[in-house]
Structure formats: C-alpha cells, structure tokens
Rosetta silent file (secondary structure, phi, psi, omega in degrees, C-alpha in Angstrom):
SEQUENCE: MIVSMEMEQESIDGLIEAVLFFKGEPVSLAELAKTTHMTLTEIESAVGVLSTRLSGGIRLMRQDDMVMLATAPEYAVHIESLIKEELSKDLGKAGAETLAVVLYMGPVTRARIDHIRGVNSTFILRNLAARGLVEKMPHPTDSRSMLYRPTLALLAHLGVSDATQLPEYRTIRDEIGVFEQRAASHIQNDSEESQHTLTDDEGHGDNDVLDMQSDMYDDE
SCORE:     score description
SCORE:     0.000 S_00000001
   1 L     0.000  130.267 -171.188   -4.783    2.353   16.878 S_00000001
   2 L  -114.269  123.764 -170.873   -7.092    5.002   18.132 S_00000001
   3 L  -112.820  120.866  167.518   -5.792    7.774   20.485 S_00000001
   4 L   -48.223  118.813  176.118   -7.934   10.109   22.382 S_00000001
   5 L   -39.082  -31.966 -163.442   -7.779   13.855   21.062 S_00000001
   6 L   -97.334   12.925 -177.017   -7.480   14.900   24.520 S_00000001
   7 L   -57.597  141.439 -175.935   -4.301   12.891   25.202 S_00000001
   8 L   -85.706  159.560 -178.730   -1.764   15.097   27.410 S_00000001
   9 H   -59.981  -36.304 -169.609    1.500   16.063   25.691 S_00000001
  10 H   -67.491  -35.488 -175.376    3.552   13.972   28.120 S_00000001
  11 H   -63.776  -38.437  179.093    1.314   10.976   26.942 S_00000001
  12 H   -54.934  -59.633 -177.436    2.029   11.779   23.343 S_00000001
  13 H   -65.645  -31.227  179.952    5.786   11.661   23.587 S_00000001
  14 H   -70.681  -30.038  178.513    5.462    8.467   25.873 S_00000001
  15 H   -61.476  -65.830 -177.035    3.249    6.892   22.995 S_00000001
  16 H   -49.435  -47.728  168.346    5.993    7.763   20.315 S_00000001
  17 H   -50.600  -36.284  172.100    8.652    6.280   22.544 S_00000001
  18 H   -67.080  -44.126 -173.378    6.526    3.117   22.827 S_00000001
  19 H   -70.052  -49.919 -179.789    6.141    2.916   19.090 S_00000001
  20 H   -61.005  -36.394  171.259    9.816    3.488   18.350 S_00000001
  21 H   -57.626  -43.762 -171.566   10.881    0.885   20.718 S_00000001
  22 H   -66.260  -55.029 -165.819    8.434   -1.685   19.197 S_00000001
  23 H   -72.463  -24.649  167.962    9.374   -0.923   15.732 S_00000001
  24 L    63.117   34.082 -175.026   13.215   -0.991   16.457 S_00000001
  25 L  -175.140  162.029 -172.280   14.109    0.974   13.219 S_00000001
  26 L   -68.005  145.791 -177.593   13.690    4.467   11.753 S_00000001
  27 E  -128.264  135.675  169.762   10.197    5.681   11.437 S_00000001
  28 E   -76.490  152.786 -174.795    8.850    8.793    9.717 S_00000001
  29 H   -61.533  -26.812  179.375    7.209   11.411   11.280 S_00000001
  30 H   -74.425  -35.231 -179.894    4.201   10.991    8.700 S_00000001
  31 H   -64.568  -52.011 -175.701    4.137    7.307    9.884 S_00000001
  32 H   -51.896  -48.471  173.837    4.030    8.321   13.328 S_00000001
  33 H   -68.559  -28.594 -173.728    1.177   10.820   12.813 S_00000001
  34 H   -83.525  -56.114 -178.058   -0.820    8.120   10.986 S_00000001
  35 H   -57.959  -24.393 -174.823   -0.215    5.598   13.667 S_00000001
  36 H  -105.519  -18.005  178.257   -1.250    7.734   16.617 S_00000001
  37 L    76.910   32.994  175.929   -3.903    9.702   14.777 S_00000001
  38 L  -104.242  168.800  168.853   -1.926   12.953   15.643 S_00000001
  39 L   -94.624  157.031 -178.266   -1.092   15.856   13.334 S_00000001
  40 H   -61.755  -20.640  179.588    2.357   16.437   12.220 S_00000001
  41 H   -67.223  -51.773  178.693    2.485   19.744   14.231 S_00000001
  42 H   -55.033  -45.830  176.761    1.754   17.492   17.447 S_00000001
  43 H   -67.308  -34.511  178.766    4.284   14.899   16.557 S_00000001
  44 H   -79.795  -25.199  173.720    6.934   17.340   15.984 S_00000001
  45 H   -57.382  -42.490 -163.412    6.105   19.016   19.317 S_00000001
  46 H   -76.303  -50.584  172.975    6.173   15.602   20.988 S_00000001
  47 H   -37.109  -61.343  176.807    9.313   14.656   19.235 S_00000001
  48 H   -54.711  -28.332  176.072   11.055   17.461   20.619 S_00000001
  49 H   -68.283  -55.846 -168.205    9.788   16.704   24.109 S_00000001
  50 H   -59.420  -46.393  179.070   11.006   13.158   23.840 S_00000001
  51 H   -61.222  -28.012 -179.135   14.522   14.141   22.530 S_00000001
  52 H   -83.870  -37.378 -176.677   15.064   16.368   25.696 S_00000001
  53 H   -76.582  -54.900 -176.264   13.650   13.761   28.128 S_00000001
  54 L   -70.202   86.319 -176.493   15.828   10.974   26.714 S_00000001
  55 L  -116.815    0.352 -177.133   19.138   12.131   28.070 S_00000001
  56 L  -102.400 -137.477  179.335   20.513    8.752   29.683 S_00000001
  57 L   -45.542  -46.536 -171.585   21.220    5.424   28.077 S_00000001
  58 E  -105.441  125.114 -176.975   18.758    5.690   25.503 S_00000001
  59 E  -106.477  173.078  164.876   18.768    8.796   22.945 S_00000001
  60 E  -121.623  123.894 -174.272   16.382    9.707   20.287 S_00000001
  61 E  -105.891  145.064 -179.115   18.157   10.079   16.842 S_00000001
  62 E  -139.681  140.430  168.362   16.675   12.012   14.002 S_00000001
  63 E  -138.027  120.072 -176.335   17.706   12.580   10.341 S_00000001
  64 L    61.487 -134.916  177.292   15.401   14.536    8.230 S_00000001
  65 L   -92.383   18.383 -177.722   11.876   13.251    8.929 S_00000001
  66 E  -117.796  134.415  179.955   13.042    9.930   10.272 S_00000001
  67 E  -122.764  146.823  178.228   13.445    9.147   13.974 S_00000001
  68 E  -164.512  158.316  178.119   14.529    6.131   15.876 S_00000001
  69 E   -91.747  148.603  175.680   15.813    5.146   19.399 S_00000001
  70 E  -150.100  167.687 -175.518   19.518    4.287   20.066 S_00000001
  71 E   -79.395  156.645 -173.807   21.963    3.890   22.666 S_00000001
  72 L   -73.667  133.455  176.236   23.820    6.872   23.701 S_00000001
  73 H   -44.730  -35.747  177.524   27.243    7.359   22.171 S_00000001
  74 H   -67.680  -11.582  175.702   29.181    7.370   25.359 S_00000001
  75 H  -101.346   -4.342 -178.483   28.331    3.863   25.811 S_00000001
  76 H   -43.942  -52.009  176.923   29.449    2.628   22.440 S_00000001
  77 H   -36.201  -72.185  174.825   32.565    0.802   23.887 S_00000001
  78 H   -51.753  -32.373 -174.226   30.187   -1.335   25.928 S_00000001
  79 H   -85.650  -49.222  170.353   27.527   -1.911   23.590 S_00000001
  80 H   -30.882  -60.449  174.178   30.208   -2.989   21.106 S_00000001
  81 H   -49.135  -45.239 -178.773   31.606   -5.496   23.494 S_00000001
  82 H   -55.895  -43.989 -174.876   28.003   -6.739   23.845 S_00000001
  83 H   -67.351  -46.322 -169.842   27.509   -7.065   20.192 S_00000001
  84 H   -66.633  -41.490  175.716   30.806   -8.939   19.747 S_00000001
  85 H   -66.532  -43.081  173.157   29.570  -11.421   22.416 S_00000001
  86 H   -62.497  -45.687 -172.723   26.064  -11.956   20.910 S_00000001
  87 H   -74.170  -22.612  178.826   27.602  -12.581   17.316 S_00000001
  88 L   -86.712   14.795  162.766   30.013  -15.271   18.775 S_00000001
  89 L   -87.863  159.633  173.963   26.818  -17.162   19.638 S_00000001
  90 L   -66.127  161.452  176.413   25.110  -19.618   17.337 S_00000001
  91 L   -65.983  -30.274 -177.109   21.993  -18.181   15.586 S_00000001
  92 H    87.993  167.184  175.910   19.599  -20.218   17.460 S_00000001
  93 H   -73.303  -32.074 -167.427   16.369  -21.570   16.278 S_00000001
  94 H   -71.262  -49.026 -176.555   14.538  -18.039   16.141 S_00000001
  95 H   -56.308  -55.381  175.146   17.639  -16.754   13.979 S_00000001
  96 H   -46.853  -41.871 -179.171   17.676  -19.630   11.656 S_00000001
  97 H   -67.327  -58.456  173.322   13.916  -19.393   11.178 S_00000001
  98 H   -49.603  -51.363  171.640   14.052  -15.775   10.361 S_00000001
  99 H   -54.515  -38.493  176.198   16.925  -16.250    8.061 S_00000001
 100 H   -61.849  -39.830 -170.850   15.160  -18.947    6.152 S_00000001
 101 H   -73.660  -45.106  178.954   12.110  -16.779    5.638 S_00000001
 102 H   -63.813  -34.549 -165.453   14.417  -13.696    4.345 S_00000001
 103 H   -77.479  -48.238 -172.506   16.325  -16.057    2.198 S_00000001
 104 H   -93.333  -15.768  177.383   13.192  -17.899    0.426 S_00000001
 105 H  -113.072  -13.033 -168.747   10.721  -14.919    0.732 S_00000001
 106 L   -73.065  152.063    9.601   12.930  -11.957    0.454 S_00000001
 107 L   -76.360  130.157 -176.322   12.956   -9.105   -0.212 S_00000001
 108 E  -140.860  150.568 -178.834   10.271   -9.148    2.418 S_00000001
 109 L   -67.531  163.070  176.660    8.793   -6.726    5.050 S_00000001
 110 H   -62.277  -47.372  176.183    9.301   -7.074    8.843 S_00000001
 111 H   -46.846  -44.501  179.428    5.580   -7.317    8.953 S_00000001
 112 H   -84.595  -18.372  171.334    5.242  -10.316    6.863 S_00000001
 113 H   -59.245  -49.160 -168.040    8.150  -11.805    8.576 S_00000001
 114 H   -69.061  -29.261 -177.655    6.491  -11.434   11.908 S_00000001
 115 H   -73.262  -39.555 -175.589    3.165  -12.946   10.193 S_00000001
 116 H   -78.527  -24.455 -175.961    4.744  -15.915    8.975 S_00000001
 117 H   -86.271  -31.543 -167.020    6.719  -16.579   12.226 S_00000001
 118 L    79.499   11.154  174.905    3.956  -15.502   14.516 S_00000001
 119 L  -145.537  166.023  175.007    6.042  -13.356   16.742 S_00000001
 120 L   -64.780  136.941 -173.932    7.929  -10.003   16.654 S_00000001
 121 L  -118.675   15.599 -164.480   11.149  -10.367   14.715 S_00000001
 122 H   -75.894  -41.310 -178.976   12.615   -7.038   15.299 S_00000001
 123 H   -75.527  -30.981 -179.112   15.645   -8.006   17.449 S_00000001
 124 H   -71.364  -23.815  171.554   16.459  -11.072   15.591 S_00000001
 125 H   -72.479  -26.034  176.227   16.586   -9.081   12.428 S_00000001
 126 H   -79.547  -34.187  171.610   18.836   -6.659   13.921 S_00000001
 127 H   -64.200  -43.001 -179.000   21.140   -9.309   15.064 S_00000001
 128 H   -70.633  -24.929  164.419   21.202  -10.933   11.694 S_00000001
 129 H   -78.165  -11.737  177.230   22.064   -7.637   10.228 S_00000001
 130 H   -77.988  -34.919  178.831   24.708   -7.089   12.751 S_00000001
 131 L   -77.998    2.517  179.848   26.206  -10.415   11.529 S_00000001
 132 L    74.196   15.045 -174.464   26.218   -9.155    8.037 S_00000001
 133 L   -93.556  -27.483  179.345   23.586  -11.871    7.021 S_00000001
 134 E  -133.408  141.160  170.251   20.633   -9.726    6.145 S_00000001
 135 E  -132.088  156.932  172.303   20.274   -5.913    4.854 S_00000001
 136 E   -96.296  140.166 -170.345   17.646   -3.490    4.328 S_00000001
 137 E  -133.783  159.220 -177.695   16.609   -1.823    1.233 S_00000001
 138 E   -70.553  146.653  172.461   13.813    0.781    0.417 S_00000001
 139 L   -81.862  127.100 -173.327   10.453   -0.454   -0.431 S_00000001
 140 L   -59.576  -23.117 -179.540    9.699    0.391   -3.889 S_00000001
 141 L  -135.748   15.986  168.588    6.047    1.372   -3.366 S_00000001
 142 L  -154.000  119.166 -172.560    5.641    2.247    0.142 S_00000001
 143 L   -69.545  -16.788 -171.062    8.225    4.742    1.549 S_00000001
 144 L   -82.393  -12.104 -169.098    7.097    3.977    5.216 S_00000001
 145 L  -133.731  166.909 -178.193    8.489    0.518    5.335 S_00000001
 146 E  -119.376  163.584  176.212   11.808   -1.327    4.558 S_00000001
 147 E  -119.664  148.700  179.796   12.429   -4.700    2.850 S_00000001
 148 E  -115.422  134.117 -176.802   14.731   -7.170    4.170 S_00000001
 149 E  -146.468  163.857 -167.089   17.022   -9.348    1.896 S_00000001
 150 E   -78.533  152.211 -171.270   19.919  -11.646    2.229 S_00000001
 151 L   -91.845  149.274 -173.992   23.226   -9.993    1.790 S_00000001
 152 H   -58.267  -33.751  177.782   25.678  -11.020   -1.064 S_00000001
 153 H   -54.170  -54.872  171.799   28.222  -12.211    1.484 S_00000001
 154 H   -50.935  -43.956 -174.351   25.500  -14.767    2.822 S_00000001
 155 H   -70.068  -34.074  174.156   24.729  -15.870   -0.668 S_00000001
 156 H   -66.026  -41.742  161.757   28.298  -16.350   -1.423 S_00000001
 157 H   -49.640  -37.057 -176.479   28.733  -18.228    1.786 S_00000001
 158 L   -92.583   -1.756  174.317   25.919  -20.618    0.682 S_00000001
 159 L    83.536   15.188  165.940   27.601  -21.124   -2.743 S_00000001
 160 L  -129.516  158.251 -179.768   25.084  -19.304   -4.797 S_00000001
 161 L   -82.650  -26.882 -166.856   24.785  -15.973   -6.770 S_00000001
 162 L  -149.762  148.516  178.123   21.118  -15.500   -6.350 S_00000001
 163 H   -51.140  -42.108  176.524   18.418  -16.729   -3.857 S_00000001
 164 H   -63.024   -4.028  166.073   16.649  -18.708   -6.598 S_00000001
 165 H   -90.293   -5.672  174.550   19.481  -21.079   -6.680 S_00000001
 166 L   -56.703  150.963 -179.877   18.852  -22.176   -3.214 S_00000001
 167 L   -55.806  116.938  178.259   17.846  -25.966   -2.659 S_00000001
 168 L    66.860   26.481 -173.239   14.132  -26.375   -3.364 S_00000001
 169 H   -58.999  -47.801 -177.158   13.504  -22.669   -3.676 S_00000001
 170 H   -65.506  -46.272 -169.466   10.363  -22.664   -5.640 S_00000001
 171 H   -68.694  -41.467  178.100    8.864  -25.472   -3.576 S_00000001
 172 H   -63.549  -40.110 -170.776    9.698  -23.878   -0.178 S_00000001
 173 H   -68.226  -46.479  179.172    8.569  -20.445   -1.268 S_00000001
 174 H   -67.484  -20.098  170.175    5.339  -21.971   -2.280 S_00000001
 175 H   -67.942  -33.274 -174.624    4.859  -24.009    0.911 S_00000001
 176 H   -82.969  -27.597  178.573    5.410  -20.833    2.855 S_00000001
 177 H   -64.410  -48.815 -176.506    2.734  -19.003    0.555 S_00000001
 178 H   -54.364  -33.692  179.238    0.254  -21.831    1.274 S_00000001
 179 H   -75.026  -45.356  179.627    0.722  -21.407    5.016 S_00000001
 180 H   -51.963  -34.724 -179.122    0.175  -17.737    4.807 S_00000001
 181 H   -68.050  -47.275  178.414   -3.108  -18.373    2.893 S_00000001
 182 H   -57.659  -51.310 -177.093   -4.187  -21.049    5.577 S_00000001
 183 H   -57.463  -41.003  166.065   -3.219  -18.781    8.389 S_00000001
 184 H   -53.551  -55.540  167.726   -5.223  -15.979    6.769 S_00000001
 185 H   -63.187  -45.908  179.617   -8.310  -18.142    6.282 S_00000001
 186 H   -55.912  -36.267 -177.767   -8.039  -19.394    9.476 S_00000001
 187 H   -74.502  -42.857 -168.524   -8.246  -15.875   11.161 S_00000001
 188 H   -62.065  -43.643  179.191  -11.012  -14.874    8.720 S_00000001
 189 H   -59.305  -56.821 -176.437  -13.083  -17.973    9.922 S_00000001
 190 H   -46.309  -38.377 -179.957  -12.476  -17.526   13.512 S_00000001
 191 H   -74.313  -38.420  176.772  -13.861  -13.922   13.030 S_00000001
 192 H   -55.423  -50.261 -177.478  -16.925  -15.202   11.039 S_00000001
 193 H   -55.206  -48.881  179.801  -17.688  -17.831   13.860 S_00000001
 194 H   -57.646  -41.186  167.592  -17.463  -15.220   16.351 S_00000001
 195 H   -55.325  -47.894  179.426  -19.864  -13.070   14.464 S_00000001
 196 H   -61.000  -41.049 -176.664  -22.183  -15.878   14.103 S_00000001
 197 H   -62.609  -41.475 -177.874  -22.058  -16.815   17.602 S_00000001
 198 H   -71.056  -34.279  174.899  -22.866  -13.333   18.613 S_00000001
 199 H   -70.873  -55.566  178.442  -25.850  -13.269   16.175 S_00000001
 200 H   -38.820  -57.692  179.228  -27.088  -16.726   17.549 S_00000001
 201 H   -51.115  -45.526  168.030  -26.869  -15.486   21.000 S_00000001
 202 H   -49.737  -47.739 -178.072  -29.026  -12.378   19.966 S_00000001
 203 H   -74.055  -28.796  179.398  -31.586  -14.625   18.471 S_00000001
 204 H   -64.466  -39.764 -179.497  -31.899  -16.887   21.426 S_00000001
 205 H   -47.154  -51.367 -177.031  -32.378  -13.668   23.397 S_00000001
 206 H   -60.984  -63.678  174.589  -35.256  -12.873   21.339 S_00000001
 207 H   -39.426  -52.044 -178.587  -36.647  -16.260   21.532 S_00000001
 208 H   -56.588  -54.573 -177.221  -36.618  -16.340   25.452 S_00000001
 209 H   -46.501  -42.234 -169.451  -38.580  -13.011   25.429 S_00000001
 210 H   -75.787  -38.464  178.445  -41.160  -14.452   23.079 S_00000001
 211 H   -60.685  -42.535 -170.320  -41.302  -17.809   25.240 S_00000001
 212 H   -65.916  -45.864 -171.711  -41.776  -15.579   28.527 S_00000001
 213 H   -65.713  -34.732  179.376  -44.661  -13.637   26.716 S_00000001
 214 H   -60.396  -46.447 -179.480  -46.286  -16.739   25.593 S_00000001
 215 H   -50.692  -45.255 -161.302  -46.309  -18.109   29.156 S_00000001
 216 H   -57.905  -51.178 -166.887  -47.820  -14.739   30.528 S_00000001
 217 H   -58.620  -34.980 -175.724  -50.614  -15.259   27.924 S_00000001
 218 H   -59.952  -45.677  175.132  -51.091  -18.927   28.719 S_00000001
 219 H   -58.799  -31.436 -178.858  -51.578  -17.946   32.444 S_00000001
 220 L   -73.699    0.000    0.000  -54.110  -15.481   31.804 S_00000001
C-alpha cells in the first residue's frame, strides 16, 4: 500500500482505523507504520487521535505497542448475548471450511487461510475462537503475525491427541498444498499473459506506424 506523504492527520487515523477493522486482531505500531508507509512518530500521533475520536460503541484498545478495535465495555452484556446466540448456531459451510484448513494445515497464518479459501476469514476465525475450537499462538519467526491451531478441546472431541492422527491427514494436507501451488501458478500465468498482451499491443502499434509510413512513400 502506497500512501501519499502529504496525507492529512485526519486521513492517517482514518486509514489506521480501516486497517485495524480489516485485521480484526491486535496489530503492532511497527506493522502499521510499514503498512501505511508512515513513521512511528506519525503512527503514535494518529493512534492518539483515533483513541480520542472513538468514544462510542467502538473503542481503540492498546497494550504496549499493540493496538486493536474492540466494543465498548459498557455494552459487554449485549455483546455477550449476541455471542451466545451466534455460538448456538451451526458452524455453517464457511466455518467448517476454515476449521478444516486449521486442522490439516495448522499452525497456519490467517493470510494463508485467506489464500486457500479465497476470502477474508477474520470473522470466521473469531467465531471459531469464541467457540473454543481454534486458538492463536505467536509466530516463531514473524512477530508481526499470529498462527492459528486447533485447541486441545477440539482434538479431544475428535478423539485424537494430535492433528496428525486425523483421517487421511497426510493426503488431505498434500492435496491442499497442491491446490496452493496451482493457484499461485495460475496467478503468475495470468500476470505473464497480461504482460505479453501489453507487449504485443505495443508491437502492433509500431507495425501500424510503419505501414502508414510505407503507404505515404508509395503515394509519392
């Protein structure tokens, strides 16, 4: 994402608000700075503005250098009621699909889950976490992201002590891996075809100019 260096302060805190809403999880100030191409000083200032501005149903929560959007504490009773209502429903296709990815590919980042499913999984993962089916853990090599894995309670419910004991674990995991490779290859091929088309169009343009020049000389 490229952001104009002349962006107004109000726009910066609005951008941060949008990023935090999209992420749906704690984000470090350093990651916000990298994402928005701003300095840490600018991010600190914008976070302060955003914290002051969000005084309604949505609040900005901060712990050390991590920030996230959350519902206001005074509405906790109402939100808890909504959560219970949501948890009483079936997982649905999206929930089952996401849970399967976490079970067979976990620990896995949300970005990879999104890539496999082809859609944003933020709210589905939040729902699964609220149900006690998945949990987050620190990424061992990237402090800016988290990994999702099945909870011990879920594994126990499925009658296994480890995800590798799931039915056809290796086969399904390999199939998902092949799907990822094909998807990546398809994207690359589309990009190359677009580039070739652009190059061909430029070449045809040159030929048209040459043809016009040839006709002019023939007329003379």
